PDB file of C-alpha atoms in Angstrom:
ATOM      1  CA  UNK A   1     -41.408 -90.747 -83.334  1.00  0.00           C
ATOM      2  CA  UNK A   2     -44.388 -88.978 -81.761  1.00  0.00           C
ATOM      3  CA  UNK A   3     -45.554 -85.762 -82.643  1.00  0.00           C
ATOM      4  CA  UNK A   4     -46.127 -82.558 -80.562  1.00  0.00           C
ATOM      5  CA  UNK A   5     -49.950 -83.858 -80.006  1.00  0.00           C
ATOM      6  CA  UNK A   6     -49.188 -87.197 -79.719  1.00  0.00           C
ATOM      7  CA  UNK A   7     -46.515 -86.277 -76.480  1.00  0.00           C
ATOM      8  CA  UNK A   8     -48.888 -83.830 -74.950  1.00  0.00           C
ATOM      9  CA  UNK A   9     -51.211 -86.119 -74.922  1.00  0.00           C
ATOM     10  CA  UNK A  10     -49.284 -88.770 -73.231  1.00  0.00           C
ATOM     11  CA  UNK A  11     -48.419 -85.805 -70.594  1.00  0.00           C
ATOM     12  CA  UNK A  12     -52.127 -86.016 -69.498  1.00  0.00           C
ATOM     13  CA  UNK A  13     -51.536 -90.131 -69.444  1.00  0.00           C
ATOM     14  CA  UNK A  14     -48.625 -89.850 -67.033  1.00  0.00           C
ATOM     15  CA  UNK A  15     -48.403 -91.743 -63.781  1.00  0.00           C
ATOM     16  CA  UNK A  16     -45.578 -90.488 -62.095  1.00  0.00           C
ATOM     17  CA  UNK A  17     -43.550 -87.214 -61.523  1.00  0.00           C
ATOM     18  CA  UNK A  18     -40.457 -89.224 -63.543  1.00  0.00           C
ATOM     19  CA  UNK A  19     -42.634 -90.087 -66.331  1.00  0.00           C
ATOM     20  CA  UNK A  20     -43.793 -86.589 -66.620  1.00  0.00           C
ATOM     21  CA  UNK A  21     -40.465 -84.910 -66.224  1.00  0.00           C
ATOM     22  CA  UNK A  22     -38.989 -87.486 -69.444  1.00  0.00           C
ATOM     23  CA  UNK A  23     -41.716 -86.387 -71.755  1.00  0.00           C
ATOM     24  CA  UNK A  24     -41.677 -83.045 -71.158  1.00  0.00           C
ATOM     25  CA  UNK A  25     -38.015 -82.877 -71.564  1.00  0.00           C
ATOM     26  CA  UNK A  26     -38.782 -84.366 -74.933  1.00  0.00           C
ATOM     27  CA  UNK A  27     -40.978 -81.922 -75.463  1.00  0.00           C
ATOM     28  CA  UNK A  28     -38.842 -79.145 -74.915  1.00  0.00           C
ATOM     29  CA  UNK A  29     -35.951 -80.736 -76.765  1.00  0.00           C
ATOM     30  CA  UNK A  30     -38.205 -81.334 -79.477  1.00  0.00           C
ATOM     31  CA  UNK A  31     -39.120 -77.662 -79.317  1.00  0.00           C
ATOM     32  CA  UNK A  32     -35.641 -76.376 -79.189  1.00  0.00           C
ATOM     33  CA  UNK A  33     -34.435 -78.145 -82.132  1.00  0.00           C
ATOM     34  CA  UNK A  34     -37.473 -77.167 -84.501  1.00  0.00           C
ATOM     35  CA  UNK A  35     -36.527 -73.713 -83.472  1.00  0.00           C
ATOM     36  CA  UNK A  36     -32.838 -73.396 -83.758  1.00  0.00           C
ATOM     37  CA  UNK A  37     -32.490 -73.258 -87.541  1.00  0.00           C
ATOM     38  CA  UNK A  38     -34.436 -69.536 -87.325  1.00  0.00           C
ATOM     39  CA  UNK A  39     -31.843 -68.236 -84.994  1.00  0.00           C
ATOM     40  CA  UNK A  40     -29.139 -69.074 -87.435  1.00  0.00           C
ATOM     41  CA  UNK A  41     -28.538 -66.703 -91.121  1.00  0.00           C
ATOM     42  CA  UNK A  42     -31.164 -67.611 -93.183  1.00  0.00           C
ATOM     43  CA  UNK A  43     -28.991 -68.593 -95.882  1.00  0.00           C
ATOM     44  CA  UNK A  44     -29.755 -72.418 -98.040  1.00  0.00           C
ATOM     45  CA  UNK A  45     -25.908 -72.701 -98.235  1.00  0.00           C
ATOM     46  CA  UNK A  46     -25.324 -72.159 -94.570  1.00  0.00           C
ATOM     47  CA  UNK A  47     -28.479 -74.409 -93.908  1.00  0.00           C
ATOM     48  CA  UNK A  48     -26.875 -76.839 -95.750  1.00  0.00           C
ATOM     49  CA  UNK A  49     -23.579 -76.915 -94.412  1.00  0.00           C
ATOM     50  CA  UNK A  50     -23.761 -75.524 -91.166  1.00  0.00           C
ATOM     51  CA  UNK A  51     -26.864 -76.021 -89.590  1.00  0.00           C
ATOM     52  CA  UNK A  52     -28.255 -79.472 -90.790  1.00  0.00           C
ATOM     53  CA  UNK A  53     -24.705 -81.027 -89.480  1.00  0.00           C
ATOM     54  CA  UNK A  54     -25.121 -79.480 -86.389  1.00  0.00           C
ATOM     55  CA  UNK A  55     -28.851 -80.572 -85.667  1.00  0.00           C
ATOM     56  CA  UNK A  56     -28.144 -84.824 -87.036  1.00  0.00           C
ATOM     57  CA  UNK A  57     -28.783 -87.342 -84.234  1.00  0.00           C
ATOM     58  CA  UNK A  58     -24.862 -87.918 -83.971  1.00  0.00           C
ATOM     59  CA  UNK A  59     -24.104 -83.902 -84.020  1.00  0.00           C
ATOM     60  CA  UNK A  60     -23.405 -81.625 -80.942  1.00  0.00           C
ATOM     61  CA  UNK A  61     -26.698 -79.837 -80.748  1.00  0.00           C
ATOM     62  CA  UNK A  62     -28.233 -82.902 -79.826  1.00  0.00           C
ATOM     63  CA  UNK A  63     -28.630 -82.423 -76.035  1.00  0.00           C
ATOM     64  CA  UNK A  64     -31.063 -79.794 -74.187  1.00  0.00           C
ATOM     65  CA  UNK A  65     -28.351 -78.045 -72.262  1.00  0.00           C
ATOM     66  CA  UNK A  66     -25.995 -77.332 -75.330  1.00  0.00           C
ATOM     67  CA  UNK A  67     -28.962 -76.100 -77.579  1.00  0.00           C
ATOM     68  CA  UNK A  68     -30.602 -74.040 -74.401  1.00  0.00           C
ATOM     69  CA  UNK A  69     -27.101 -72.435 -73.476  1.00  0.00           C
ATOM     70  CA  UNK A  70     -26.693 -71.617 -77.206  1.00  0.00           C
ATOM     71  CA  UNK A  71     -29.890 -69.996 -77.161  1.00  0.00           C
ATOM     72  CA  UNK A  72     -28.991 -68.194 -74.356  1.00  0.00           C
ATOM     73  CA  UNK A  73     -25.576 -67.070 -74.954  1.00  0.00           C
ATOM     74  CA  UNK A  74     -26.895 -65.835 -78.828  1.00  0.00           C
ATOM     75  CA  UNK A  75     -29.464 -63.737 -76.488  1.00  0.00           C
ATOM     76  CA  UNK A  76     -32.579 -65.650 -78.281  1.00  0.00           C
ATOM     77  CA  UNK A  77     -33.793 -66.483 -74.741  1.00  0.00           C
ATOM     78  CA  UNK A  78     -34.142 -64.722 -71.396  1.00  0.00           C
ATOM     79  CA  UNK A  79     -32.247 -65.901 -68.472  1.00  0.00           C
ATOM     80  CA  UNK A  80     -35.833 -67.307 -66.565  1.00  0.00           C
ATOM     81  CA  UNK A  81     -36.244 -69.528 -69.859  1.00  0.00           C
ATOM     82  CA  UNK A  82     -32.844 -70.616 -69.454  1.00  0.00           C
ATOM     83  CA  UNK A  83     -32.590 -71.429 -66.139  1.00  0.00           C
ATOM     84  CA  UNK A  84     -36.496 -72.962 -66.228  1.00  0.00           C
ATOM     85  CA  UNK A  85     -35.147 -75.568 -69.429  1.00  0.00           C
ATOM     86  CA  UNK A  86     -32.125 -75.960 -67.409  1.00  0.00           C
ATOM     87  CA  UNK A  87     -34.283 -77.151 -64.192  1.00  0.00           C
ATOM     88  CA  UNK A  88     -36.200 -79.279 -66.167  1.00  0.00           C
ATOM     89  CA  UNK A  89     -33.244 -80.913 -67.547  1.00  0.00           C
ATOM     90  CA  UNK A  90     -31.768 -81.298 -63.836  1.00  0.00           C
ATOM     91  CA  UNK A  91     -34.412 -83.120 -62.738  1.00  0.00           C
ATOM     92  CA  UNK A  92     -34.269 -85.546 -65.384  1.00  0.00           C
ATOM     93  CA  UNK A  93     -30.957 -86.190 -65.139  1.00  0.00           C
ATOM     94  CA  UNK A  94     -31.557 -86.970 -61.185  1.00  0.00           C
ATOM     95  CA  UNK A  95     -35.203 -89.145 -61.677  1.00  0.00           C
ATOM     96  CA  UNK A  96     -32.958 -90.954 -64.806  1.00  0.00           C
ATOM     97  CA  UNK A  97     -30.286 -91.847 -62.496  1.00  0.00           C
ATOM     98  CA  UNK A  98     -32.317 -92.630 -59.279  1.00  0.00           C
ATOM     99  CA  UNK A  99     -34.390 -96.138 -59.782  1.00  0.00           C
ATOM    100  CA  UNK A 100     -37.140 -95.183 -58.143  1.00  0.00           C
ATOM    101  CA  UNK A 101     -40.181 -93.474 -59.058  1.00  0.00           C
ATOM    102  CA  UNK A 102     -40.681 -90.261 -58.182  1.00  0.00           C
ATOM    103  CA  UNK A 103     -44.715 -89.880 -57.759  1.00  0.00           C
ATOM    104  CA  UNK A 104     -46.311 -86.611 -57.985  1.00  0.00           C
ATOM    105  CA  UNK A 105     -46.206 -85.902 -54.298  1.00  0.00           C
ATOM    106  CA  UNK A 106     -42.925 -86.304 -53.790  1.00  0.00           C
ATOM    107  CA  UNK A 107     -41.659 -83.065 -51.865  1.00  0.00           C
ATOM    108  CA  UNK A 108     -38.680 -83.097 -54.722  1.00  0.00           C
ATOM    109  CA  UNK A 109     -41.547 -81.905 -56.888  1.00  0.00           C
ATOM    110  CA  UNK A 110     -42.888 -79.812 -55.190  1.00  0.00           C
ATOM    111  CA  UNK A 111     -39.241 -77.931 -54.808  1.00  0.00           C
ATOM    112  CA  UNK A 112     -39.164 -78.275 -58.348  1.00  0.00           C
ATOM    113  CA  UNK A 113     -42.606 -76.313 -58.807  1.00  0.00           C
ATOM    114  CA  UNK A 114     -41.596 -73.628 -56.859  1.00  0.00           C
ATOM    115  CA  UNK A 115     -37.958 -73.146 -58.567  1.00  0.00           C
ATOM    116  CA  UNK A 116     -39.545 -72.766 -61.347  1.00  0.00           C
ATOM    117  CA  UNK A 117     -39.630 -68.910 -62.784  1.00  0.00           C
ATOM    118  CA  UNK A 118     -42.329 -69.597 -64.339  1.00  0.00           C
ATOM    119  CA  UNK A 119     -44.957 -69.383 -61.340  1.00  0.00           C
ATOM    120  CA  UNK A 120     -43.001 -67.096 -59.767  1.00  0.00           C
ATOM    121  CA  UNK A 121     -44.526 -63.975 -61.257  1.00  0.00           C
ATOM    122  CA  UNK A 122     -47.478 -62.192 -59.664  1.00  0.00           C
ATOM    123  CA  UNK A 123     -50.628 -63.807 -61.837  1.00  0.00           C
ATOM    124  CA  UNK A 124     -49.355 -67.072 -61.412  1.00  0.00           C
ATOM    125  CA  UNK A 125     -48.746 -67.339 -57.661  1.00  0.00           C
ATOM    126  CA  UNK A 126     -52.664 -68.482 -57.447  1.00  0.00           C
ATOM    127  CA  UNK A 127     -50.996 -72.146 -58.606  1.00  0.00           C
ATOM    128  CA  UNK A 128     -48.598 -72.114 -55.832  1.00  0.00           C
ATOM    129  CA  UNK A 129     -51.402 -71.039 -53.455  1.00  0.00           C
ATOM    130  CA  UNK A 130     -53.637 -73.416 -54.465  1.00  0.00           C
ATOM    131  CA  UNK A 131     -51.107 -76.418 -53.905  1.00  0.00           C
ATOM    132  CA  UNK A 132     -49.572 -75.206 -50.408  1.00  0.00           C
ATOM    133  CA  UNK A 133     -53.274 -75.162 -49.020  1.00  0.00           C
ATOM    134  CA  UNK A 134     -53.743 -78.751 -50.247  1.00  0.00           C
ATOM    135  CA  UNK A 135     -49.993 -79.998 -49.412  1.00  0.00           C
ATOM    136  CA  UNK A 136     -51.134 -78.857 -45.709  1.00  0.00           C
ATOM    137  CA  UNK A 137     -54.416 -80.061 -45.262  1.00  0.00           C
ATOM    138  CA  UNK A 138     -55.596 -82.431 -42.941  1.00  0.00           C
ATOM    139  CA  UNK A 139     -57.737 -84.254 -45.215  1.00  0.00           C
ATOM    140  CA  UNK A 140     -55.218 -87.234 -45.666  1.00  0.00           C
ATOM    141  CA  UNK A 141     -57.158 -89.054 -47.966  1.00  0.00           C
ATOM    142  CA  UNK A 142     -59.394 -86.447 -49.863  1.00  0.00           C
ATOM    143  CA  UNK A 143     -56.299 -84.417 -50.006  1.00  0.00           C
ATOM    144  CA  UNK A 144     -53.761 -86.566 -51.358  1.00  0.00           C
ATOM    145  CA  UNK A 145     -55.294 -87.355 -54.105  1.00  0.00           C
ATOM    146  CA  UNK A 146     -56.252 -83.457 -55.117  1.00  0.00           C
ATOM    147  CA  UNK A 147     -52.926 -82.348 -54.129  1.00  0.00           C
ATOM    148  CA  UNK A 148     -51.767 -84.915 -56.803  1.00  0.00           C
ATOM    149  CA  UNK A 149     -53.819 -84.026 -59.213  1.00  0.00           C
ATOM    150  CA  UNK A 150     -53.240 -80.234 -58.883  1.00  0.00           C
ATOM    151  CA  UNK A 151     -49.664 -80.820 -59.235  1.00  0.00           C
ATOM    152  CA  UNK A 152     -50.130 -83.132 -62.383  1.00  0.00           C
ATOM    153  CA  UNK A 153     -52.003 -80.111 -63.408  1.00  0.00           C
ATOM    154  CA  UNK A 154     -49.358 -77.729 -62.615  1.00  0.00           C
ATOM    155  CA  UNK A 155     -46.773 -79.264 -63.976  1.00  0.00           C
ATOM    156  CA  UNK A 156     -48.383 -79.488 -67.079  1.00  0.00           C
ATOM    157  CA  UNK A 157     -49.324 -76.202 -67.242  1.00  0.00           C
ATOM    158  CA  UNK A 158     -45.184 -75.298 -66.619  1.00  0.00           C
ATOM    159  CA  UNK A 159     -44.138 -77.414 -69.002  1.00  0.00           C
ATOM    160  CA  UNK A 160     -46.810 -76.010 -71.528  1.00  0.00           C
ATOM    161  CA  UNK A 161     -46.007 -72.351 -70.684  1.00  0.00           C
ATOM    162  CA  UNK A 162     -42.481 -73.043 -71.237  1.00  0.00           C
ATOM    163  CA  UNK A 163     -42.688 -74.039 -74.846  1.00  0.00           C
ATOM    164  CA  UNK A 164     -44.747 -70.642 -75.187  1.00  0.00           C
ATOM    165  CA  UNK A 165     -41.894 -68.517 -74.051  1.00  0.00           C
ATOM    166  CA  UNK A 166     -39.398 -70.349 -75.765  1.00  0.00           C
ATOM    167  CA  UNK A 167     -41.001 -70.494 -79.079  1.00  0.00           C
ATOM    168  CA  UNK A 168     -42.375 -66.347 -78.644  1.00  0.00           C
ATOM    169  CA  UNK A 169     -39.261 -65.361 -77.650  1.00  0.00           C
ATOM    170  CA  UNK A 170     -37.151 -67.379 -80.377  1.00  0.00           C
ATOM    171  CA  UNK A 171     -40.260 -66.070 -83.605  1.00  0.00           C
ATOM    172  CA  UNK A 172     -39.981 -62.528 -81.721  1.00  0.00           C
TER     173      UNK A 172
END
């Protein structure tokens, strides 16, 4: 199994929108289960009994949506956390049943960008800015290949900021 380096890393190395969206979603299931024991009582025997049951491979708090709407519903997360792990998830779900590869300048991605609550505050709109003026352009060539790696960029940087809220607003 790879570590939290190990998968950020391999962010950087990805090719494609679909390989990007499966390691991140690792990521953030990764995240989510390494932070779920804290939100439960702090007790060894309800540890043992309770919580290490729940969180085995074969248990129910396996998947991203169950742990995320847990989360949620115990009011450990805010609603644009939610709904940004829940779009993350989505998209997996559609580039895991769809057998082609979604590339990085796929307009499904760029969608997916701007969904995302994330970029959607003030300080962060320069992202969105920066990627409309390139998605426009009429440098075909030039362009393309910016605008590709500005949304590799971006997407990183979501995925990163993501696992910031989550884990400040689960330690908080």
């Amino acid at each position: 199994m790879l570590n939290q380096e190990e998968l950020l890393d391999a962010v950087d190395d990805c090719d494609s929108a679909t390989s990007f969206l499966k390691i991140s979603n690792k990521l953030i299931n990764d995240r989510l289960k390494k932070l779920l024991p804290r939100v439960f009582v702090q007790d060894p025997l309800v540890m043992e009994y309770a919580v290490v049951p729940l969180l085995k491979e074969d248990g129910p708090l396996v998947a991203t949506d169950v742990v995320s709407k847990l989360m949620f519903a115990m009011g450990k997360i805010s609603l644009e956390t939610y709904a940004d792990i829940g779009l993350f998830n989505q998209m997996l779900d559609f580039v895991s049943k769809n057998n082609e590869t979604i590339l990085f300048d796929d307009d499904m991605v760029y969608d997916f960008i701007t969904n995302l609550s994330t970029f959607s505050k003030g300080e962060d709109n320069i992202y969105l800015d920066s990627i409309n003026q390139l998605r426009f352009s009429s440098f075909d060539s030039f362009s393309k290949a910016r605008y590709e790696s500005l949304i590799k960029t971006v997407l990183k940087l979501s995925c990163e900021k993501l696992l910031e809220s989550v884990e400040k607003e689960i330690l908080d």
